[in-house]
């Protein structure tokens, strides 16, 4: 059915954008990378990439799980998540609000399905940071982070020193105490258990500093456990603590873009066949999929609440969900015509979203690097314009930042390295985010792709990664899930 839907697009009539040549705009700054940008929406042509060129130029399957399933047909990646295990004291909330984590503090833990997340990973393309589905390219954008998690996506880049120079005195100054040096000679991470034991309860008569210490500790729990977890599931990196020194300044950072940078990084890493775990905000990943592909949810009567990610924690149901082969089949056969392009425009959902979130919409579609210390990942809103109610032309070649894409802390030279200086060219581009938006043309005639885009996507994309293979679901063929 999905194939018939996509094929039918070739015979539909659309109002096409102006057929003028793409307008190049070159930014040559001695501090910024030299690159050429195109007016993506003024022309249906594909600059620097002809329709008859090698389709393998865009996507590389050499080390992607989607092309290596014959080696492990039921590979599951286990999502990382750590619940703080306690709710913050009400006296801490004003400081969390000022720091920009007031909404995130109310995120509820819902069960993550390794089967669903693994099926999404199979659709993820590291080259473009998009999922390839029968309907076209789609992705998790800055808009999704803002409305799902209630985090700001319009602020300063989250960066600083890769390693805190004097961690012991930093902890003493910002947390009021020092973790025991029981495992590491150099303090680089803090255990969640230590944070909980020392800051879950305020003293009987707390001072203002006691409350601020507890606020910083709770934010670290959110960062390392829910918003940006990595493979060290029981610890959080100390590099974030200095950014929490001045709570007012903390609220000026774009924590939402840092969350998305981490998730993009983990999705790219998880596409490697040997990967068994995935970090990043998998609560966001799973919720994004269920809002836009509701046919993946085993129950659909959960009430909508704020933040939107909490919908799946209000009524049990996602835990009684499907297996990996079932998710594969549903995405392959239903996401062509059943993908919800603009779920947040529905009246009962839009009514929940605060105005301060929608006021950030200027950057939702920006083409910018997302920065989170050593992580630099590209956010390309021009590839998924239908998610913003705009016509989707054939996109330009993806931006290549391979010198930093996938870089880990070790590769970035984390020892006392000022990552703000190392990544200055990308920070400059991030600071230009309000002007780095493609021209937008409103959709006319529904969300179906133009014939030009459909032809390009069939030639260069991965709308059907199975094409009948591995779609036969055998009874008891799949190993038990992690959960």
CSV table of C-alpha atoms in Angstrom, one decimal:
chain,number,residue,atom,x,y,z
A,1,UNK,CA,0.0,0.0,0.0
A,2,UNK,CA,2.8,2.4,0.9
A,3,UNK,CA,4.5,1.7,-2.5
A,4,UNK,CA,1.3,2.4,-4.3
A,5,UNK,CA,0.9,5.7,-2.4
A,6,UNK,CA,4.3,6.9,-3.3
A,7,UNK,CA,4.0,5.8,-6.9
A,8,UNK,CA,0.7,7.6,-7.3
A,9,UNK,CA,2.5,10.9,-6.5
A,10,UNK,CA,4.0,10.9,-9.9
A,11,UNK,CA,0.6,11.4,-11.4
A,12,UNK,CA,-0.7,14.2,-9.2
A,13,UNK,CA,-0.7,17.9,-10.2
A,14,UNK,CA,1.0,20.3,-7.8
A,15,UNK,CA,1.7,24.0,-7.8
A,16,UNK,CA,5.4,24.0,-8.1
A,17,UNK,CA,7.8,26.7,-6.8
A,18,UNK,CA,9.4,29.1,-9.1
A,19,UNK,CA,11.7,27.3,-11.5
A,20,UNK,CA,14.5,29.9,-11.2
A,21,UNK,CA,18.0,28.8,-10.5
A,22,UNK,CA,19.1,28.3,-7.0
A,23,UNK,CA,20.6,31.4,-5.5
A,24,UNK,CA,24.0,30.7,-3.9
A,25,UNK,CA,25.0,32.7,-0.8
A,26,UNK,CA,28.6,32.3,0.3
A,27,UNK,CA,29.7,32.9,3.8
A,28,UNK,CA,33.5,33.3,4.0
A,29,UNK,CA,34.5,34.2,7.5
A,30,UNK,CA,38.1,33.7,8.8
A,31,UNK,CA,36.5,32.2,11.9
A,32,UNK,CA,33.7,30.2,10.2
A,33,UNK,CA,33.9,27.2,7.9
A,34,UNK,CA,33.7,28.2,4.2
A,35,UNK,CA,30.5,26.8,2.8
A,36,UNK,CA,27.9,27.7,0.1
A,37,UNK,CA,24.2,27.8,1.0
A,38,UNK,CA,21.3,27.6,-1.4
A,39,UNK,CA,17.8,28.9,-1.5
A,40,UNK,CA,16.4,25.5,-1.1
A,41,UNK,CA,12.8,26.4,-1.7
A,42,UNK,CA,13.2,28.6,-4.8
A,43,UNK,CA,14.0,25.7,-7.2
A,44,UNK,CA,13.1,22.0,-7.6
A,45,UNK,CA,16.6,21.4,-8.9
A,46,UNK,CA,19.2,19.6,-6.8
A,47,UNK,CA,22.4,21.7,-6.8
A,48,UNK,CA,25.7,19.8,-7.3
A,49,UNK,CA,23.9,16.5,-7.6
A,50,UNK,CA,22.2,15.5,-10.9
A,51,UNK,CA,19.3,13.1,-11.0
A,52,UNK,CA,21.2,10.6,-13.0
A,53,UNK,CA,24.3,10.4,-10.8
A,54,UNK,CA,25.2,7.5,-8.6
A,55,UNK,CA,22.6,7.2,-5.8
A,56,UNK,CA,25.1,5.7,-3.5
A,57,UNK,CA,26.8,9.1,-3.2
A,58,UNK,CA,24.2,10.3,-0.7
A,59,UNK,CA,23.9,7.2,1.5
A,60,UNK,CA,26.6,4.8,2.7
A,61,UNK,CA,25.5,1.4,3.8
A,62,UNK,CA,28.9,-0.1,4.5
A,63,UNK,CA,28.5,-0.1,8.3
A,64,UNK,CA,24.8,0.4,8.7
A,65,UNK,CA,22.5,-2.1,10.5
A,66,UNK,CA,19.8,-1.7,7.7
A,67,UNK,CA,22.2,-3.3,5.2
A,68,UNK,CA,23.6,-5.9,7.6
A,69,UNK,CA,20.5,-7.5,9.1
A,70,UNK,CA,21.5,-10.9,7.7
A,71,UNK,CA,24.2,-11.0,10.4
A,72,UNK,CA,21.8,-10.3,13.2
A,73,UNK,CA,18.1,-10.3,12.2
A,74,UNK,CA,16.8,-9.5,15.6
A,75,UNK,CA,19.4,-7.0,16.9
A,76,UNK,CA,18.0,-4.9,19.7
A,77,UNK,CA,19.7,-1.8,21.1
A,78,UNK,CA,19.1,-1.2,24.8
A,79,UNK,CA,18.1,2.4,25.6
A,80,UNK,CA,19.8,4.1,28.6
A,81,UNK,CA,17.6,5.8,31.2
A,82,UNK,CA,18.0,6.5,34.9
A,83,UNK,CA,15.1,7.8,37.0
A,84,UNK,CA,16.3,10.2,39.7
A,85,UNK,CA,14.1,8.2,42.1
A,86,UNK,CA,12.8,11.2,44.0
A,87,UNK,CA,10.8,14.3,43.3
A,88,UNK,CA,12.5,17.7,44.0
A,89,UNK,CA,11.5,19.7,47.1
A,90,UNK,CA,9.0,22.4,46.3
A,91,UNK,CA,11.5,25.0,47.6
A,92,UNK,CA,13.9,24.0,44.8
A,93,UNK,CA,11.4,24.6,42.0
A,94,UNK,CA,11.9,28.4,41.6
A,95,UNK,CA,15.6,27.8,41.0
A,96,UNK,CA,14.9,25.0,38.5
A,97,UNK,CA,12.5,27.4,36.7
A,98,UNK,CA,15.2,30.2,36.5
A,99,UNK,CA,17.7,27.7,35.3
A,100,UNK,CA,15.4,26.5,32.4
A,101,UNK,CA,14.7,23.1,33.8
A,102,UNK,CA,11.4,23.8,35.6
A,103,UNK,CA,9.3,21.9,33.0
A,104,UNK,CA,11.8,19.1,32.5
A,105,UNK,CA,11.7,18.5,36.3
A,106,UNK,CA,8.2,17.2,35.8
A,107,UNK,CA,9.1,14.6,33.1
A,108,UNK,CA,7.7,11.2,34.1
A,109,UNK,CA,9.4,8.0,33.2
A,110,UNK,CA,7.5,5.8,30.8
A,111,UNK,CA,8.7,2.4,29.7
A,112,UNK,CA,11.1,2.4,26.8
A,113,UNK,CA,10.6,-0.3,24.2
A,114,UNK,CA,13.9,-1.6,22.8
A,115,UNK,CA,11.9,-3.1,19.9
A,116,UNK,CA,10.5,0.2,18.8
A,117,UNK,CA,13.7,2.1,19.3
A,118,UNK,CA,15.7,-0.5,17.3
A,119,UNK,CA,13.2,-0.3,14.4
A,120,UNK,CA,13.7,3.5,14.4
A,121,UNK,CA,17.4,3.1,14.4
A,122,UNK,CA,17.2,1.0,11.3
A,123,UNK,CA,15.6,3.9,9.5
A,124,UNK,CA,18.1,6.5,10.7
A,125,UNK,CA,20.6,7.9,8.3
A,126,UNK,CA,23.8,9.4,9.8
A,127,UNK,CA,24.5,11.3,6.6
A,128,UNK,CA,21.4,13.4,6.8
A,129,UNK,CA,20.3,13.1,10.4
A,130,UNK,CA,16.8,12.0,9.2
A,131,UNK,CA,14.7,8.9,9.2
A,132,UNK,CA,14.0,7.5,5.8
A,133,UNK,CA,10.3,6.3,5.6
A,134,UNK,CA,8.0,5.6,2.7
A,135,UNK,CA,6.5,9.2,3.2
A,136,UNK,CA,9.9,10.8,2.8
A,137,UNK,CA,12.6,12.2,5.1
A,138,UNK,CA,11.5,13.1,8.6
A,139,UNK,CA,13.4,13.8,11.8
A,140,UNK,CA,13.3,15.0,15.3
A,141,UNK,CA,13.7,18.8,15.2
A,142,UNK,CA,14.3,21.6,17.6
A,143,UNK,CA,10.5,22.1,17.6
A,144,UNK,CA,10.0,18.5,18.9
A,145,UNK,CA,12.5,19.1,21.8
A,146,UNK,CA,10.8,22.3,22.8
A,147,UNK,CA,7.2,21.0,22.8
A,148,UNK,CA,7.9,17.5,24.1
A,149,UNK,CA,10.3,18.3,26.9
A,150,UNK,CA,9.7,22.0,27.6
A,151,UNK,CA,13.3,23.0,27.1
A,152,UNK,CA,14.6,26.2,25.5
A,153,UNK,CA,16.2,25.8,22.0
A,154,UNK,CA,17.1,29.4,21.6
A,155,UNK,CA,20.1,30.4,23.6
A,156,UNK,CA,23.8,30.1,24.0
A,157,UNK,CA,25.6,27.0,22.9
A,158,UNK,CA,26.2,24.5,25.7
A,159,UNK,CA,30.0,24.2,25.8
A,160,UNK,CA,33.0,24.9,28.0
A,161,UNK,CA,36.0,22.9,29.3
A,162,UNK,CA,36.0,19.3,28.4
A,163,UNK,CA,37.5,18.5,31.8
A,164,UNK,CA,37.0,20.5,34.9
A,165,UNK,CA,40.5,21.7,36.0
A,166,UNK,CA,40.0,21.3,39.8
A,167,UNK,CA,37.0,19.0,40.2
A,168,UNK,CA,37.3,18.7,44.0
A,169,UNK,CA,37.1,22.4,44.7
A,170,UNK,CA,34.5,22.8,42.1
A,171,UNK,CA,32.2,20.3,43.8
A,172,UNK,CA,32.9,21.8,47.2
A,173,UNK,CA,32.0,25.3,45.9
A,174,UNK,CA,28.9,24.4,43.8
A,175,UNK,CA,27.5,21.4,45.7
A,176,UNK,CA,28.7,22.1,49.2
A,177,UNK,CA,30.5,18.7,49.5
A,178,UNK,CA,32.8,16.4,47.6
A,179,UNK,CA,32.0,12.9,46.3
A,180,UNK,CA,34.2,10.1,47.7
A,181,UNK,CA,37.2,9.3,45.6
A,182,UNK,CA,36.6,5.5,45.7
A,183,UNK,CA,37.1,4.6,42.0
A,184,UNK,CA,38.8,7.3,40.0
A,185,UNK,CA,42.0,9.1,40.7
A,186,UNK,CA,40.6,12.1,38.7
A,187,UNK,CA,37.1,13.1,39.4
A,188,UNK,CA,35.3,13.3,36.0
A,189,UNK,CA,31.8,11.9,36.9
A,190,UNK,CA,29.4,11.8,39.8
A,191,UNK,CA,27.4,8.8,40.8
A,192,UNK,CA,23.6,9.3,40.7
A,193,UNK,CA,23.3,7.4,44.0
A,194,UNK,CA,25.6,9.9,45.7
A,195,UNK,CA,23.5,12.8,44.4
A,196,UNK,CA,20.3,11.2,45.7
A,197,UNK,CA,21.7,10.3,49.1
A,198,UNK,CA,23.1,13.8,49.7
A,199,UNK,CA,20.4,16.1,48.1
A,200,UNK,CA,17.1,14.2,48.1
A,201,UNK,CA,16.2,15.9,51.4
A,202,UNK,CA,16.9,19.4,52.4
A,203,UNK,CA,18.2,20.2,55.9
A,204,UNK,CA,15.6,21.0,58.6
A,205,UNK,CA,16.2,24.7,58.2
A,206,UNK,CA,17.9,25.1,54.8
A,207,UNK,CA,19.8,28.2,53.8
A,208,UNK,CA,19.5,29.6,50.3
A,209,UNK,CA,22.7,27.9,49.4
A,210,UNK,CA,21.4,24.6,50.6
A,211,UNK,CA,18.5,25.0,48.2
A,212,UNK,CA,20.7,26.0,45.3
A,213,UNK,CA,23.0,23.0,45.9
A,214,UNK,CA,20.0,20.8,45.7
A,215,UNK,CA,18.8,22.5,42.5
A,216,UNK,CA,22.2,21.9,40.9
A,217,UNK,CA,22.2,18.3,42.0
A,218,UNK,CA,18.8,17.7,40.6
A,219,UNK,CA,19.7,19.3,37.3
A,220,UNK,CA,22.7,17.0,37.0
A,221,UNK,CA,20.3,14.0,37.6
A,222,UNK,CA,18.1,15.2,34.8
A,223,UNK,CA,21.0,15.8,32.4
A,224,UNK,CA,22.8,12.5,33.0
A,225,UNK,CA,19.8,10.3,33.7
A,226,UNK,CA,17.0,11.5,31.4
A,227,UNK,CA,18.0,14.2,28.9
A,228,UNK,CA,21.5,13.2,27.9
A,229,UNK,CA,22.3,9.7,29.3
A,230,UNK,CA,25.4,7.9,27.9
A,231,UNK,CA,26.8,4.5,28.3
A,232,UNK,CA,27.8,5.3,31.9
A,233,UNK,CA,24.3,4.7,33.1
A,234,UNK,CA,25.0,5.3,36.8
A,235,UNK,CA,27.0,8.5,36.5
A,236,UNK,CA,26.8,12.0,35.1
A,237,UNK,CA,29.7,14.0,33.6
A,238,UNK,CA,31.1,16.7,35.8
A,239,UNK,CA,31.7,19.0,32.8
A,240,UNK,CA,28.1,20.3,33.1
A,241,UNK,CA,28.5,21.5,36.7
A,242,UNK,CA,30.4,24.8,36.0
A,243,UNK,CA,27.5,25.9,33.7
A,244,UNK,CA,25.2,25.7,36.8
A,245,UNK,CA,27.3,28.1,38.9
A,246,UNK,CA,25.1,31.1,38.1
A,247,UNK,CA,21.5,29.8,38.0
A,248,UNK,CA,20.4,32.9,36.0
A,249,UNK,CA,23.1,32.4,33.4
A,250,UNK,CA,22.2,28.7,33.3
A,251,UNK,CA,18.8,29.6,32.0
A,252,UNK,CA,20.4,31.4,29.0
A,253,UNK,CA,21.8,28.3,27.5
A,254,UNK,CA,20.1,26.3,24.7
A,255,UNK,CA,19.7,23.1,26.7
A,256,UNK,CA,17.2,21.8,24.2
A,257,UNK,CA,19.7,21.9,21.3
A,258,UNK,CA,22.3,20.2,23.5
A,259,UNK,CA,19.7,17.4,24.1
A,260,UNK,CA,19.1,17.0,20.4
A,261,UNK,CA,22.9,17.0,19.7
A,262,UNK,CA,23.3,14.1,22.1
A,263,UNK,CA,20.3,12.2,20.6
A,264,UNK,CA,21.6,12.6,17.1
A,265,UNK,CA,25.0,11.4,18.1
A,266,UNK,CA,23.6,8.3,19.8
A,267,UNK,CA,21.3,7.5,16.9
A,268,UNK,CA,24.3,7.6,14.5
A,269,UNK,CA,26.3,5.4,16.8
A,270,UNK,CA,23.5,2.9,17.2
A,271,UNK,CA,23.3,2.3,13.4
A,272,UNK,CA,26.6,0.4,13.6
A,273,UNK,CA,25.7,-3.3,13.6
A,274,UNK,CA,27.9,-4.0,16.6
A,275,UNK,CA,26.2,-1.5,18.9
A,276,UNK,CA,24.1,-2.9,21.7
A,277,UNK,CA,23.1,0.2,23.6
A,278,UNK,CA,21.8,3.7,22.8
A,279,UNK,CA,22.0,6.8,25.0
A,280,UNK,CA,20.5,10.2,24.4
A,281,UNK,CA,16.9,11.1,25.3
A,282,UNK,CA,15.1,8.0,24.2
A,283,UNK,CA,12.0,9.2,25.9
A,284,UNK,CA,11.9,12.0,23.3
A,285,UNK,CA,12.7,9.5,20.5
A,286,UNK,CA,9.9,7.2,21.5
A,287,UNK,CA,7.4,9.9,22.1
A,288,UNK,CA,8.2,11.6,18.8
A,289,UNK,CA,7.5,8.3,17.0
A,290,UNK,CA,4.2,7.7,18.8
A,291,UNK,CA,2.9,11.2,18.2
A,292,UNK,CA,3.7,11.1,14.5
A,293,UNK,CA,3.0,7.4,13.8
A,294,UNK,CA,0.1,6.7,16.2
A,295,UNK,CA,-0.4,3.3,14.6
A,296,UNK,CA,2.7,2.2,16.5
A,297,UNK,CA,1.0,2.7,19.9
A,298,UNK,CA,-0.8,-0.4,21.3
A,299,UNK,CA,-3.2,2.0,23.1
A,300,UNK,CA,-4.3,5.4,22.0
A,301,UNK,CA,-6.6,6.7,24.8
A,302,UNK,CA,-3.9,8.4,26.9
A,303,UNK,CA,-4.8,12.0,27.7
A,304,UNK,CA,-2.6,14.8,26.4
A,305,UNK,CA,-0.6,16.6,29.2
A,306,UNK,CA,2.2,19.1,29.5
A,307,UNK,CA,5.0,18.4,28.8
A,308,UNK,CA,3.8,16.3,25.9
A,309,UNK,CA,6.3,13.5,26.5
A,310,UNK,CA,4.3,12.6,29.7
A,311,UNK,CA,1.4,11.4,27.7
A,312,UNK,CA,2.9,7.9,27.6
A,313,UNK,CA,3.4,7.7,31.3
A,314,UNK,CA,-0.2,8.6,32.3
A,315,UNK,CA,-1.8,5.3,31.3
A,316,UNK,CA,0.1,2.0,31.1
A,317,UNK,CA,0.0,0.5,27.7
A,318,UNK,CA,3.2,1.0,25.7
A,319,UNK,CA,4.8,-1.8,27.7
A,320,UNK,CA,2.3,-4.2,26.1
A,321,UNK,CA,3.5,-3.3,22.7
A,322,UNK,CA,4.8,-5.1,19.6
A,323,UNK,CA,8.0,-6.9,18.7
A,324,UNK,CA,10.8,-5.7,16.4
A,325,UNK,CA,9.5,-7.5,13.2
A,326,UNK,CA,6.0,-6.0,13.8
A,327,UNK,CA,7.4,-2.5,14.1
A,328,UNK,CA,9.4,-3.0,10.9
A,329,UNK,CA,6.3,-4.2,9.1
A,330,UNK,CA,4.1,-1.3,10.3
A,331,UNK,CA,6.6,1.4,9.4
A,332,UNK,CA,7.2,-0.2,6.0
A,333,UNK,CA,3.5,-0.5,5.2
A,334,UNK,CA,1.7,2.4,7.0
A,335,UNK,CA,4.1,5.3,7.4
A,336,UNK,CA,3.5,6.3,3.8
A,337,UNK,CA,0.0,7.7,4.2
A,338,UNK,CA,-0.5,7.6,8.0
A,339,UNK,CA,2.5,9.7,9.1
A,340,UNK,CA,1.2,12.8,11.1
A,341,UNK,CA,3.2,15.7,9.8
A,342,UNK,CA,2.0,18.4,12.2
A,343,UNK,CA,0.6,16.8,15.3
A,344,UNK,CA,1.2,19.8,17.5
A,345,UNK,CA,-1.3,21.9,15.4
A,346,UNK,CA,-4.2,19.8,16.6
A,347,UNK,CA,-6.4,22.1,18.8
A,348,UNK,CA,-6.3,19.9,22.0
A,349,UNK,CA,-2.5,19.7,21.8
A,350,UNK,CA,-1.8,23.3,20.8
A,351,UNK,CA,-3.8,24.5,23.8
A,352,UNK,CA,-1.3,22.9,26.2
A,353,UNK,CA,1.8,24.5,24.7
A,354,UNK,CA,2.9,27.7,26.5
A,355,UNK,CA,3.5,30.8,24.5
A,356,UNK,CA,7.2,30.9,25.5
A,357,UNK,CA,7.7,27.7,23.5
A,358,UNK,CA,5.9,28.9,20.3
A,359,UNK,CA,7.9,32.2,20.5
A,360,UNK,CA,11.0,30.2,19.7
A,361,UNK,CA,9.6,29.0,16.3
A,362,UNK,CA,12.0,31.3,14.5
A,363,UNK,CA,14.7,28.7,15.0
A,364,UNK,CA,12.7,25.5,14.7
A,365,UNK,CA,13.6,25.1,11.0
A,366,UNK,CA,17.1,26.5,11.1
A,367,UNK,CA,20.0,24.9,9.4
A,368,UNK,CA,22.6,25.0,12.2
A,369,UNK,CA,25.1,22.9,14.1
A,370,UNK,CA,23.9,21.6,17.4
A,371,UNK,CA,26.6,21.9,20.1
A,372,UNK,CA,27.0,20.0,23.3
A,373,UNK,CA,30.7,20.2,24.5
A,374,UNK,CA,32.6,17.7,22.3
A,375,UNK,CA,29.4,16.9,20.3
A,376,UNK,CA,28.7,18.8,17.1
A,377,UNK,CA,25.7,17.5,15.0
A,378,UNK,CA,24.0,19.2,12.1
A,379,UNK,CA,20.3,20.1,12.3
A,380,UNK,CA,18.9,20.6,8.8
A,381,UNK,CA,15.3,21.8,8.8
A,382,UNK,CA,15.3,22.3,5.0
A,383,UNK,CA,15.1,18.5,4.5
A,384,UNK,CA,11.8,18.1,6.5
A,385,UNK,CA,9.8,21.2,5.6
A,386,UNK,CA,6.5,19.4,5.5
A,387,UNK,CA,6.8,19.0,9.3
A,388,UNK,CA,6.4,22.8,9.3
A,389,UNK,CA,3.5,22.9,6.8
A,390,UNK,CA,5.8,24.0,4.0
A,391,UNK,CA,6.4,22.6,0.5
A,392,UNK,CA,9.4,20.3,0.3
A,393,UNK,CA,11.7,20.7,-2.7
A,394,UNK,CA,14.6,18.4,-3.5
A,395,UNK,CA,17.1,19.1,-0.8
A,396,UNK,CA,20.7,20.1,-1.2
A,397,UNK,CA,23.6,17.7,-0.4
A,398,UNK,CA,23.9,17.2,3.3
A,399,UNK,CA,26.4,19.4,5.2
A,400,UNK,CA,29.6,17.4,5.8
A,401,UNK,CA,31.2,18.1,9.2
A,402,UNK,CA,33.0,14.8,9.3
A,403,UNK,CA,35.9,16.3,11.2
A,404,UNK,CA,33.7,16.6,14.3
A,405,UNK,CA,30.8,14.2,13.5
A,406,UNK,CA,31.0,11.3,15.9
A,407,UNK,CA,33.9,12.7,17.9
A,408,UNK,CA,34.0,11.4,21.4
A,409,UNK,CA,35.5,13.0,24.5
A,410,UNK,CA,38.8,11.2,24.0
A,411,UNK,CA,39.0,12.3,20.4
A,412,UNK,CA,38.3,15.9,21.3
A,413,UNK,CA,41.3,16.0,23.6
A,414,UNK,CA,39.2,16.6,26.6
A,415,UNK,CA,42.0,17.3,29.1
A,416,UNK,CA,41.5,20.9,30.1
A,417,UNK,CA,40.6,21.6,26.5
A,418,UNK,CA,38.4,24.6,25.9
A,419,UNK,CA,35.9,23.2,23.5
A,420,UNK,CA,34.3,26.6,23.1
A,421,UNK,CA,37.5,27.7,21.3
A,422,UNK,CA,37.9,24.4,19.4
A,423,UNK,CA,34.4,24.6,18.0
A,424,UNK,CA,34.3,28.4,17.6
A,425,UNK,CA,33.4,28.2,13.8
A,426,UNK,CA,30.4,26.1,14.6
A,427,UNK,CA,29.4,28.3,17.6
A,428,UNK,CA,29.5,31.3,15.1
A,429,UNK,CA,27.1,29.5,12.9
A,430,UNK,CA,24.8,28.6,15.8
A,431,UNK,CA,24.8,32.3,16.8
A,432,UNK,CA,23.5,33.0,13.3
A,433,UNK,CA,20.6,30.7,13.8
A,434,UNK,CA,17.8,33.3,13.2
A,435,UNK,CA,19.1,34.1,9.8
A,436,UNK,CA,19.9,30.5,8.7
A,437,UNK,CA,16.4,29.5,7.7
A,438,UNK,CA,15.4,28.3,4.2
A,439,UNK,CA,12.7,30.2,2.3
A,440,UNK,CA,9.3,28.7,3.2
A,441,UNK,CA,6.4,28.2,0.9
A,442,UNK,CA,3.1,27.1,2.3
A,443,UNK,CA,1.8,23.7,1.3
A,444,UNK,CA,-1.0,23.6,-1.3
A,445,UNK,CA,-2.9,20.5,-1.9
A,446,UNK,CA,-2.0,18.5,1.1
A,447,UNK,CA,1.2,16.8,2.4
A,448,UNK,CA,1.8,14.5,-0.6
A,449,UNK,CA,5.2,15.1,-2.1
A,450,UNK,CA,5.7,16.8,-5.4
A,451,UNK,CA,6.5,14.4,-8.4
A,452,UNK,CA,10.0,15.8,-8.5
A,453,UNK,CA,10.7,15.1,-4.8
A,454,UNK,CA,9.1,11.7,-5.1
A,455,UNK,CA,11.3,10.8,-8.1
A,456,UNK,CA,14.4,12.0,-6.3
A,457,UNK,CA,13.6,10.2,-3.1
A,458,UNK,CA,12.9,6.9,-4.8
A,459,UNK,CA,16.3,7.2,-6.6
A,460,UNK,CA,18.5,8.5,-3.7
A,461,UNK,CA,16.6,7.6,-0.5
A,462,UNK,CA,15.7,4.5,1.4
A,463,UNK,CA,11.9,4.5,1.5
A,464,UNK,CA,11.6,0.7,1.6
A,465,UNK,CA,14.6,-0.9,3.3
A,466,UNK,CA,13.1,-4.4,3.4
A,467,UNK,CA,11.1,-4.7,0.1
A,468,UNK,CA,9.6,-7.9,1.2
A,469,UNK,CA,12.7,-9.3,3.0
A,470,UNK,CA,12.5,-10.2,6.6
A,471,UNK,CA,8.8,-9.3,6.7
A,472,UNK,CA,7.6,-12.8,7.4
A,473,UNK,CA,7.0,-12.9,11.2
A,474,UNK,CA,7.6,-16.4,12.5
A,475,UNK,CA,6.2,-17.5,15.8
A,476,UNK,CA,8.7,-17.4,18.7
A,477,UNK,CA,11.4,-16.4,16.2
A,478,UNK,CA,12.4,-13.3,18.1
A,479,UNK,CA,14.4,-13.4,21.4
A,480,UNK,CA,12.7,-11.9,24.4
A,481,UNK,CA,13.0,-8.1,24.7
A,482,UNK,CA,15.3,-6.5,27.3
A,483,UNK,CA,12.2,-5.3,29.2
